[in-house]
PDB file of C-alpha atoms in Angstrom:
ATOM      1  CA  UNK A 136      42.041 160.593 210.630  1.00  0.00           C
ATOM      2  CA  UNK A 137      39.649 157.722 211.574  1.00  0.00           C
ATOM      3  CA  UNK A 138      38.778 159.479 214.184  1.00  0.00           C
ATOM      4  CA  UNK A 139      37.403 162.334 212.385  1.00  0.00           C
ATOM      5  CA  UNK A 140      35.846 160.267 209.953  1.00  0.00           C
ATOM      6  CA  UNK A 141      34.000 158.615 212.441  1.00  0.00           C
ATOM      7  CA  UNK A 142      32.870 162.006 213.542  1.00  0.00           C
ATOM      8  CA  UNK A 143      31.654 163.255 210.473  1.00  0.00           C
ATOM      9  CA  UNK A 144      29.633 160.136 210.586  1.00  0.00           C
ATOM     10  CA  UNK A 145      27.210 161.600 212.824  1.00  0.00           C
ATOM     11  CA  UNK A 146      26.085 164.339 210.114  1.00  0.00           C
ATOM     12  CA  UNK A 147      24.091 161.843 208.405  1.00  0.00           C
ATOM     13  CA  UNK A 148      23.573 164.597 205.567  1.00  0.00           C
ATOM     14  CA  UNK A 149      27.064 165.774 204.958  1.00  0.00           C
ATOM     15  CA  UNK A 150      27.561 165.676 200.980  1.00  0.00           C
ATOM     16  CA  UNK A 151      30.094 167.888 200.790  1.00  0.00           C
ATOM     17  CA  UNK A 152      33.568 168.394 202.500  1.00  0.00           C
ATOM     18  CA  UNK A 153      36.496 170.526 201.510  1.00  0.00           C
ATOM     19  CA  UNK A 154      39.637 169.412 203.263  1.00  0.00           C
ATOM     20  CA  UNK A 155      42.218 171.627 200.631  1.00  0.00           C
ATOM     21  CA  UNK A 156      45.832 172.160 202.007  1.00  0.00           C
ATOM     22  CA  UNK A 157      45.436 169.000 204.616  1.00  0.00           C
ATOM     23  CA  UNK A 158      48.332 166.203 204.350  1.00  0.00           C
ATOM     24  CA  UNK A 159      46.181 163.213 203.422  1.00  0.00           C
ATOM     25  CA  UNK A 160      49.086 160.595 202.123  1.00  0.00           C
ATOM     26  CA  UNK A 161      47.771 157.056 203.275  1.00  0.00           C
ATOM     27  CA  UNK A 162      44.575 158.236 204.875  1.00  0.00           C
ATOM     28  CA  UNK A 163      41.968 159.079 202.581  1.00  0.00           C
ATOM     29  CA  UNK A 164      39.948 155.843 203.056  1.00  0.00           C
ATOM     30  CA  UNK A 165      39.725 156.371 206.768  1.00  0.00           C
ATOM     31  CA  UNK A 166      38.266 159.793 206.101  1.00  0.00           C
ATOM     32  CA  UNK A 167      35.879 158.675 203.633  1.00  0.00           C
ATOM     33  CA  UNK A 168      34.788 155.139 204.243  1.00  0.00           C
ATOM     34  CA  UNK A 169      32.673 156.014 207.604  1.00  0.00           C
ATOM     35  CA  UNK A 170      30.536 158.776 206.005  1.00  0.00           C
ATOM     36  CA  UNK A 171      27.139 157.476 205.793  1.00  0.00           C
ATOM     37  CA  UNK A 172      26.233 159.222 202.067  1.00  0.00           C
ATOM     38  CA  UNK A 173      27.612 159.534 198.983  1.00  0.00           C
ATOM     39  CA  UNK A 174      29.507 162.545 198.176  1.00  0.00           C
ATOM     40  CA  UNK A 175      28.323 165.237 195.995  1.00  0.00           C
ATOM     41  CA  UNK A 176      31.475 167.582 196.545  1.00  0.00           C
ATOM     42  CA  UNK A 177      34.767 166.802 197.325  1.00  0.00           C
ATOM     43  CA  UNK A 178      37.677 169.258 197.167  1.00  0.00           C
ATOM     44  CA  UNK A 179      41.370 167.671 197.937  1.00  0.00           C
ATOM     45  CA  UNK A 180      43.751 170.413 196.746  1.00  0.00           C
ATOM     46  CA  UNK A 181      47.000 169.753 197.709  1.00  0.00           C
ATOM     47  CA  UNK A 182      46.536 167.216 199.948  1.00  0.00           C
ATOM     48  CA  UNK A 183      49.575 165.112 199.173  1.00  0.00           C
ATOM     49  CA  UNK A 184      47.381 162.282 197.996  1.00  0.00           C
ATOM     50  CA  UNK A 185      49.320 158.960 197.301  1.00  0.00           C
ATOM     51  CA  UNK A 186      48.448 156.181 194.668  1.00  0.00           C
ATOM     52  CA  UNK A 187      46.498 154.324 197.371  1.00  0.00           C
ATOM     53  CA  UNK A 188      44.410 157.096 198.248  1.00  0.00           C
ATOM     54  CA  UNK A 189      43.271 158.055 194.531  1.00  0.00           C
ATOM     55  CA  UNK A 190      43.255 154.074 193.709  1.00  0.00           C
ATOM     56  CA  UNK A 191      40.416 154.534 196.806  1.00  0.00           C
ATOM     57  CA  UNK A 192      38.359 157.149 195.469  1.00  0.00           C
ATOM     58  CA  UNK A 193      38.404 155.681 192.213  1.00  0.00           C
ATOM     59  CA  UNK A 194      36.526 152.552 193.508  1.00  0.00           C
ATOM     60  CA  UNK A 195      34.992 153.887 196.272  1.00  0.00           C
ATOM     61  CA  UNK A 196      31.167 154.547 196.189  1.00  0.00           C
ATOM     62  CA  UNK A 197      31.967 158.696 196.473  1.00  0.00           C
ATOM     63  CA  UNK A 198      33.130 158.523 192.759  1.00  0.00           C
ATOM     64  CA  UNK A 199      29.418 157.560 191.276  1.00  0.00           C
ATOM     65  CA  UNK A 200      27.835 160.581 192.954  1.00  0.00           C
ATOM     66  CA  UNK A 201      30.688 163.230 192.638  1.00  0.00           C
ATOM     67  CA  UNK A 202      29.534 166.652 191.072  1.00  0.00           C
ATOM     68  CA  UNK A 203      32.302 168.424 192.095  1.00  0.00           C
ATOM     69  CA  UNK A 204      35.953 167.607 192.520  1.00  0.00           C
ATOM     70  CA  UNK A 205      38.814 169.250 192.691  1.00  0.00           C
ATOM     71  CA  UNK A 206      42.483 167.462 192.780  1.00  0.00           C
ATOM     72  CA  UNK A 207      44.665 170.483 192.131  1.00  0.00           C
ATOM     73  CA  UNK A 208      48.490 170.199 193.306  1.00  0.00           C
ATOM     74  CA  UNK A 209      48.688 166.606 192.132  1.00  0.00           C
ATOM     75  CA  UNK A 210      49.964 165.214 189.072  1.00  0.00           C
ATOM     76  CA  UNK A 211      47.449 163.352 188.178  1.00  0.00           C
ATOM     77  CA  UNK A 212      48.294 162.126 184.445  1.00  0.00           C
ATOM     78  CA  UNK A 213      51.837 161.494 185.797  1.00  0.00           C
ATOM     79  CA  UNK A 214      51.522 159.642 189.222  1.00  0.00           C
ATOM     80  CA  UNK A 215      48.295 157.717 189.569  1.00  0.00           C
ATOM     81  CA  UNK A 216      47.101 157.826 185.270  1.00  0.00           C
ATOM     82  CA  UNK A 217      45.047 154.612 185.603  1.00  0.00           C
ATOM     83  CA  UNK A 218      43.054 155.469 188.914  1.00  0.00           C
ATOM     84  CA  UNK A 219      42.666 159.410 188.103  1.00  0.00           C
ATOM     85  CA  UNK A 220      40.926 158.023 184.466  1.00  0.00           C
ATOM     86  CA  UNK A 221      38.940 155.163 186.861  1.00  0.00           C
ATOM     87  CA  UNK A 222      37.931 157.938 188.573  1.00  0.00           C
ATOM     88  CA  UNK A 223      36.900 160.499 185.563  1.00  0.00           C
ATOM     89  CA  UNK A 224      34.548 157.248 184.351  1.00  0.00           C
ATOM     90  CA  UNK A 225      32.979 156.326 187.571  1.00  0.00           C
ATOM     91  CA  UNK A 226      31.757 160.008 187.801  1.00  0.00           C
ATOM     92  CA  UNK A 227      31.314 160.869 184.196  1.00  0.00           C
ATOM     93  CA  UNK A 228      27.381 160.988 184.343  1.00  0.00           C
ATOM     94  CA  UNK A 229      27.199 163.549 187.130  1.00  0.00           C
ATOM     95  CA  UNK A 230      30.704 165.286 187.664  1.00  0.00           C
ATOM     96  CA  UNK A 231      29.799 169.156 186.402  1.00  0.00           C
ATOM     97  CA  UNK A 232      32.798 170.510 187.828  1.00  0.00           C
ATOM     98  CA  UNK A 233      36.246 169.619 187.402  1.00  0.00           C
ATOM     99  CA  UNK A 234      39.267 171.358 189.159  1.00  0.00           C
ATOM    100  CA  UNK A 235      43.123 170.507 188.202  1.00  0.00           C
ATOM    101  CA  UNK A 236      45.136 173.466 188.718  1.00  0.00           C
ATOM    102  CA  UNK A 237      48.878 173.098 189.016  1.00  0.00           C
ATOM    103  CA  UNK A 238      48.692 168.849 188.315  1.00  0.00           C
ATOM    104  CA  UNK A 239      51.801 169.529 185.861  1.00  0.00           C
ATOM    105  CA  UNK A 240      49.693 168.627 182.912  1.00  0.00           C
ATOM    106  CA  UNK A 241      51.388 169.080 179.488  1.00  0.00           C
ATOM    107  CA  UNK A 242      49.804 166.322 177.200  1.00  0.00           C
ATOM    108  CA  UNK A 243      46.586 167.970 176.056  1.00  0.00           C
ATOM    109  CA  UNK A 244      45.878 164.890 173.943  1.00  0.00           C
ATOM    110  CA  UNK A 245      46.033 162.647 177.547  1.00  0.00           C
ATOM    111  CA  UNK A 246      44.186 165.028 179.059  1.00  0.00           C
ATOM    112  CA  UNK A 247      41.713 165.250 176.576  1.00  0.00           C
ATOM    113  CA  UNK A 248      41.011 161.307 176.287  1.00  0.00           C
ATOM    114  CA  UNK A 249      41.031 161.436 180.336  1.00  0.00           C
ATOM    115  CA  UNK A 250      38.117 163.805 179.968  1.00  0.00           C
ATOM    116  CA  UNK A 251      36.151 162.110 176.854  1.00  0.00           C
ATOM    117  CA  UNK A 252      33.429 160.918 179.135  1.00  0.00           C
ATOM    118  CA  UNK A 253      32.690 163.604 181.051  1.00  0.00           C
ATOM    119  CA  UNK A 254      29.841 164.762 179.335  1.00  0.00           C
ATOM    120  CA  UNK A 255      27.828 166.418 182.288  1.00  0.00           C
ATOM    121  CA  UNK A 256      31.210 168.648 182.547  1.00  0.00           C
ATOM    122  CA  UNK A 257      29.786 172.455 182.945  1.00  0.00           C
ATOM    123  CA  UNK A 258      33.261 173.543 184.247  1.00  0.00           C
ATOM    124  CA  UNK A 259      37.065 172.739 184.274  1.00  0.00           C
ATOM    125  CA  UNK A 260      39.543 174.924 185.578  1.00  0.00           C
ATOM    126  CA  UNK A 261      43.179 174.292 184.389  1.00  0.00           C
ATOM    127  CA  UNK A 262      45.368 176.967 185.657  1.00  0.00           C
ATOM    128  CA  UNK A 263      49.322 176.380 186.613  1.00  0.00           C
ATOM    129  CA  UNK A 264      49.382 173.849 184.369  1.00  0.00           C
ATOM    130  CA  UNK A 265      52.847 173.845 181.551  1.00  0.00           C
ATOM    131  CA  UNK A 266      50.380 173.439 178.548  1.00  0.00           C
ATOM    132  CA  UNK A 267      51.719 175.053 175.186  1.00  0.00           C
ATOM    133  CA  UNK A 268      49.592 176.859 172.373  1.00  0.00           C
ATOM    134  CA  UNK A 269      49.226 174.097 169.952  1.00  0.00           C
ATOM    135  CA  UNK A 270      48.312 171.727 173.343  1.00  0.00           C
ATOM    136  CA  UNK A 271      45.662 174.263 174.083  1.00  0.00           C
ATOM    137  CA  UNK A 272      44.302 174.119 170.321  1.00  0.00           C
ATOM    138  CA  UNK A 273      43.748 170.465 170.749  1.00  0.00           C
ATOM    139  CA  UNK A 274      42.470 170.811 173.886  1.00  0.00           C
ATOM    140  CA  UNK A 275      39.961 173.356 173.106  1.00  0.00           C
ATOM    141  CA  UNK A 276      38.866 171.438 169.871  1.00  0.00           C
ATOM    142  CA  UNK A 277      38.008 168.532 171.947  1.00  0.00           C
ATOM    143  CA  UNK A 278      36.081 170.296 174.123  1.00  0.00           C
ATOM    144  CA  UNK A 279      34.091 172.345 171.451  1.00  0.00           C
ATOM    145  CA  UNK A 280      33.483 169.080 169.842  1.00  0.00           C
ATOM    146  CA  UNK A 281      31.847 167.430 172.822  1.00  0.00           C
ATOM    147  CA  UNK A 282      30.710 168.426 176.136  1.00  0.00           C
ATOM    148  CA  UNK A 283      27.276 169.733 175.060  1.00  0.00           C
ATOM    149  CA  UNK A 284      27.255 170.863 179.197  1.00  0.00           C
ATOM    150  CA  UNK A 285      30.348 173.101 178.975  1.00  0.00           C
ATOM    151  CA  UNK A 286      29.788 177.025 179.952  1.00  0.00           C
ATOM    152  CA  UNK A 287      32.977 177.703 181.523  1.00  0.00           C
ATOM    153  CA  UNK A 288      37.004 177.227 181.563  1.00  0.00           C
ATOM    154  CA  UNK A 289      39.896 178.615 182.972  1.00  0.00           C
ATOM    155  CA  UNK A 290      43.485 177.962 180.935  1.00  0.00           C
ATOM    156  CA  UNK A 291      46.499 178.948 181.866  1.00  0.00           C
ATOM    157  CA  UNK A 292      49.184 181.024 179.819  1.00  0.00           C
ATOM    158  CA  UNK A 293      50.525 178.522 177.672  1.00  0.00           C
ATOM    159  CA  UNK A 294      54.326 177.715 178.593  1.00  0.00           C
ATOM    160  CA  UNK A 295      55.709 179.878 175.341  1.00  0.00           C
ATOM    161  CA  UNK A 296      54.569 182.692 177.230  1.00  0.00           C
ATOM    162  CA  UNK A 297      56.884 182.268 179.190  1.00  0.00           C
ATOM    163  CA  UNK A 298      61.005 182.292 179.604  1.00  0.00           C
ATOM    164  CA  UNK A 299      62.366 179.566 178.830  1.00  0.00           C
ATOM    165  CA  UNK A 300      64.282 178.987 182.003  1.00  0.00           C
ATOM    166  CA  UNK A 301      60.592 179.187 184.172  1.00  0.00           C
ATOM    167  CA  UNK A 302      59.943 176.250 186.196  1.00  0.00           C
ATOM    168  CA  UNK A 303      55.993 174.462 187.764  1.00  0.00           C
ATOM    169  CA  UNK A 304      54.509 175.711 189.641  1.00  0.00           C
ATOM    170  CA  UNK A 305      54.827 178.706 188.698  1.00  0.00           C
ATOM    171  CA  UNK A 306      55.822 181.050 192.052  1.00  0.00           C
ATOM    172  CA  UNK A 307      53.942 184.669 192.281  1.00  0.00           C
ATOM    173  CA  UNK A 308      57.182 186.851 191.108  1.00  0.00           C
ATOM    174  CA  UNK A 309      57.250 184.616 187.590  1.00  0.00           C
ATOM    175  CA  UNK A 310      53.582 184.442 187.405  1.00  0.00           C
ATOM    176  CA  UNK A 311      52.585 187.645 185.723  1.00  0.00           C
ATOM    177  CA  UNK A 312      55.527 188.045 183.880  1.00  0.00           C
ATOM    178  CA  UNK A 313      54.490 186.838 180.310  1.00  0.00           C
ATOM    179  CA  UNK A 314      54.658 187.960 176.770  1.00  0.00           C
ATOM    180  CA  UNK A 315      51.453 189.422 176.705  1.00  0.00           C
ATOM    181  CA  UNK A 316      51.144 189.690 172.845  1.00  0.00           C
ATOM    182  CA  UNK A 317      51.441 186.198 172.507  1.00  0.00           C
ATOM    183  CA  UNK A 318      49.423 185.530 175.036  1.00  0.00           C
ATOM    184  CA  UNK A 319      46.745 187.520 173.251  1.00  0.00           C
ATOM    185  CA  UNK A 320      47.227 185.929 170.455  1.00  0.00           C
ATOM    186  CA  UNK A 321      46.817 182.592 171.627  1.00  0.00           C
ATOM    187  CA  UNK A 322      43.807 183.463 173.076  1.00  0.00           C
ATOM    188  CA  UNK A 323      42.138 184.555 169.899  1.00  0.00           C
ATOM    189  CA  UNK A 324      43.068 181.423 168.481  1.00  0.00           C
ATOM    190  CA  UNK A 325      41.237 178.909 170.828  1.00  0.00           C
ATOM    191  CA  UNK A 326      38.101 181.618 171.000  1.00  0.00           C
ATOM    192  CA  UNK A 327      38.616 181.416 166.875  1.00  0.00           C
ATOM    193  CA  UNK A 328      38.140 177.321 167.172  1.00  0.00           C
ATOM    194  CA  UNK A 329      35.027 177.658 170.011  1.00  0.00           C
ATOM    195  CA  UNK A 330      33.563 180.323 167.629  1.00  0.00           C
ATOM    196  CA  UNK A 331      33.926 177.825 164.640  1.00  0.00           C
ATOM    197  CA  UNK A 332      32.463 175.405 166.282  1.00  0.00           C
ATOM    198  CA  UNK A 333      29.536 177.238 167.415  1.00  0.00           C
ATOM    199  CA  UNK A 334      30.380 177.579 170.686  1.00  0.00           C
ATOM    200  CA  UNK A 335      30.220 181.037 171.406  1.00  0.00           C
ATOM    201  CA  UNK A 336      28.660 180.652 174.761  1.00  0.00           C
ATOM    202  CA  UNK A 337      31.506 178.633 176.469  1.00  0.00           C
ATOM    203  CA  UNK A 338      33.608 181.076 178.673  1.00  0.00           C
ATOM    204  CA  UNK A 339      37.150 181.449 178.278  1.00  0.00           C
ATOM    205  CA  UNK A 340      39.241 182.854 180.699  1.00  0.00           C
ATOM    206  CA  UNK A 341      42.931 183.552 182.572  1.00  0.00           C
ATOM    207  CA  UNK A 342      42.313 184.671 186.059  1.00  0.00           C
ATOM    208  CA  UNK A 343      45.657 184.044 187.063  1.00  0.00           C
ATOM    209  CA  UNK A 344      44.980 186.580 190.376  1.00  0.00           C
ATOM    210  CA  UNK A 345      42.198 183.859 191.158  1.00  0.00           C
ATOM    211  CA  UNK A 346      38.513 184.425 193.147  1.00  0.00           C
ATOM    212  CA  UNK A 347      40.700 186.899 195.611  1.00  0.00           C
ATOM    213  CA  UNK A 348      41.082 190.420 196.154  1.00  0.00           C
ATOM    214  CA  UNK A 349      44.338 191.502 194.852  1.00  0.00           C
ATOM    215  CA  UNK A 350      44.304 194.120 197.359  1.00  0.00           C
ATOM    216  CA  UNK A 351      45.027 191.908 199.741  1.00  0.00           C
ATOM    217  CA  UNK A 352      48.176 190.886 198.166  1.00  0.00           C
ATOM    218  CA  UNK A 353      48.481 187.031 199.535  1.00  0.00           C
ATOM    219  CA  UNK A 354      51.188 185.049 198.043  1.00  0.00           C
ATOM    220  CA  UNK A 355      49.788 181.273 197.524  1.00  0.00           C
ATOM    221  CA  UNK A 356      51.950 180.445 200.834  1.00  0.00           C
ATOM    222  CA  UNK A 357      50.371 183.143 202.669  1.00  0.00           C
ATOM    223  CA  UNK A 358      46.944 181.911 200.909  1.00  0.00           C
ATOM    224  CA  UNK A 359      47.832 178.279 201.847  1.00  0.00           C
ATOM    225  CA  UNK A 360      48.821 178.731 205.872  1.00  0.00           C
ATOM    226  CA  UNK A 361      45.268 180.877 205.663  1.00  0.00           C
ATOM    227  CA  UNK A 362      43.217 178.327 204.344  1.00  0.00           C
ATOM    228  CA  UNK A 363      44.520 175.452 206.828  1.00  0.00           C
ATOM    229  CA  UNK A 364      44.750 177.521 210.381  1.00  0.00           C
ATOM    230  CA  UNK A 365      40.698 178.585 208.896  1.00  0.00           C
ATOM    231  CA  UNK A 366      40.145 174.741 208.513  1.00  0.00           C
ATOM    232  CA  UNK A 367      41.993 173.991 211.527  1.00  0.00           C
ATOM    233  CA  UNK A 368      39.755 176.215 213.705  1.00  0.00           C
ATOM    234  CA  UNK A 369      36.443 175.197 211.851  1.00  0.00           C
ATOM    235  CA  UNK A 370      37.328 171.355 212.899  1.00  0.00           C
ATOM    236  CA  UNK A 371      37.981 171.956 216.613  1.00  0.00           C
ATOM    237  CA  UNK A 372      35.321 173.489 216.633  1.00  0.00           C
ATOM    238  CA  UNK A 373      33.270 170.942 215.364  1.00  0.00           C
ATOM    239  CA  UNK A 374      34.853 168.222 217.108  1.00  0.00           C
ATOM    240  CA  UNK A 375      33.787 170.385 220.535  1.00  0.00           C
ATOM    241  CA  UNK A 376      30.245 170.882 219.577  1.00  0.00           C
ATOM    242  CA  UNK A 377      30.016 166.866 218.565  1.00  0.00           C
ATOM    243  CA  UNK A 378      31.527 166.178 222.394  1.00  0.00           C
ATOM    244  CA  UNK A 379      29.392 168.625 223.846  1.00  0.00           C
ATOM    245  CA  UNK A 380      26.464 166.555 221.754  1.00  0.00           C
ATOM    246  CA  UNK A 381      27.179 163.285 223.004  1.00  0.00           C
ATOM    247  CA  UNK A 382      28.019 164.469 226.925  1.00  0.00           C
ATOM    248  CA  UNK A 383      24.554 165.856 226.827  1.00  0.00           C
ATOM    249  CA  UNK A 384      22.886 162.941 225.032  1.00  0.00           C
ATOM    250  CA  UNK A 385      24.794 160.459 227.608  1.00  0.00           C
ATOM    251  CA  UNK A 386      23.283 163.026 230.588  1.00  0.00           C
ATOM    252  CA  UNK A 387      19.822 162.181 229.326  1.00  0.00           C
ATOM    253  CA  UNK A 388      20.675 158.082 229.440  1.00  0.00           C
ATOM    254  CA  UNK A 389      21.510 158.499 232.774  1.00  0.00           C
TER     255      UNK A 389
END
């Protein structure tokens, strides 16, 4: 992982990096630490991160520039509380975009006080997460009472919804299989509160298929071992064209 850190280095303008669905535990310093600027972007889904790794980012110089971040897949309020709310106030004057899908959140009063200083927020996405009705009432009050930035947020079905037996995360045969009235009804509820609090123009939605075609019919495994042999070809390639860089440049010397 140093290694590649040290690579990405060289692109002295790099301010944003995705690495979703890479095993990170242990290394996220030697990723980061070499990169000449600031990140504006960071996305770590599922990345196994430990409580070194988000202790890092929390103090690291990344956290004061973020804009967006997204830490889906971890439990964030459960494992690493003190660094992930570190974190949240390092960034709070620029982070716009906040992404925490499947972090087995179900205290929407933590979450909410995690969030408190996030005023720049423009968007949070909190799908997979075991949040009830009444947790999303709070949670939606909060956020119509502050976060003068806010335009758009994704909420999961609230846990009700669903048998009692289900289990996080949520797998694709249990996912659409909901009480759709209640869910409904829910809904109407928290639009009820951002109505009431003038906030009409903050978007509310469930898009539990996500940004993909359904057509295609990927499972979140399928989705997963995608994204990584994508990422996985994208890097060797980059790590090629860096060699071929520095053969060429060391040609020249000589």
């Amino acid at each position: 992982m140093a290694v590649l850190g040290n690579l990405m280095a060289k692109l002295g303008s790099l301010t944003e990096l995705s690495m979703g669905f890479s095993t990170l535990t242990g290394h996220l310093r030697k990723l980061l630490s070499p990169l000449q600027r600031p990140l504006e972007s960071l996305e770590l889904a599922n990345c196994c991160l430990s409580r070194v790794d988000m202790t890092y980012l929390a103090n690291s110089l990344h956290s004061e520039y973020l804009l967006h971040l997204d830490l889906s897949g971890h439990p964030v309020l459960e494992d690493f509380p003190a660094a992930f709310i570190k974190l949240l106030g390092r960034c709070s004057a620029s982070l716009a975009s906040l992404a925490l899908e499947e972090c087995s959140v179900e205290d929407a009063a933590a979450l909410a006080d995690a969030l408190s200083r996030c005023q720049a927020l423009e968007e949070l996405k909190l799908l997979g997460n075991p949040l009830s009705g009444p947790g999303l009432r709070r949670l939606v009050s909060a956020l119509a009472a502050g976060f003068p930035k806010l335009r758009y947020v994704e909420i999961p079905v609230p846990r009700e919804c669903y048998p009692e037996d289900v289990t996080y995360p949520l797998d694709d045969t249990a996912l659409l299989h909901y009480d759709g009235a209640l869910f409904r009804e829910v809904r109407e509820q928290l639009l009820g509160i951002l109505a009431g609090a003038g906030r009409g123009d903050v978007d509310l939605c469930t898009p539990l298929m996500g940004a993909y075609d359904p057509d295609l019919y990927e499972t979140n495994n399928e989705l997963g071992v995608s994204m990584l042999k994508s990422f996985n070809s994208v890097m060797g390639n980059f790590i090629e064209t860096i060699t071929e860089v520095n053969d060429r440049r060391a040609q020249k010397n000589n």
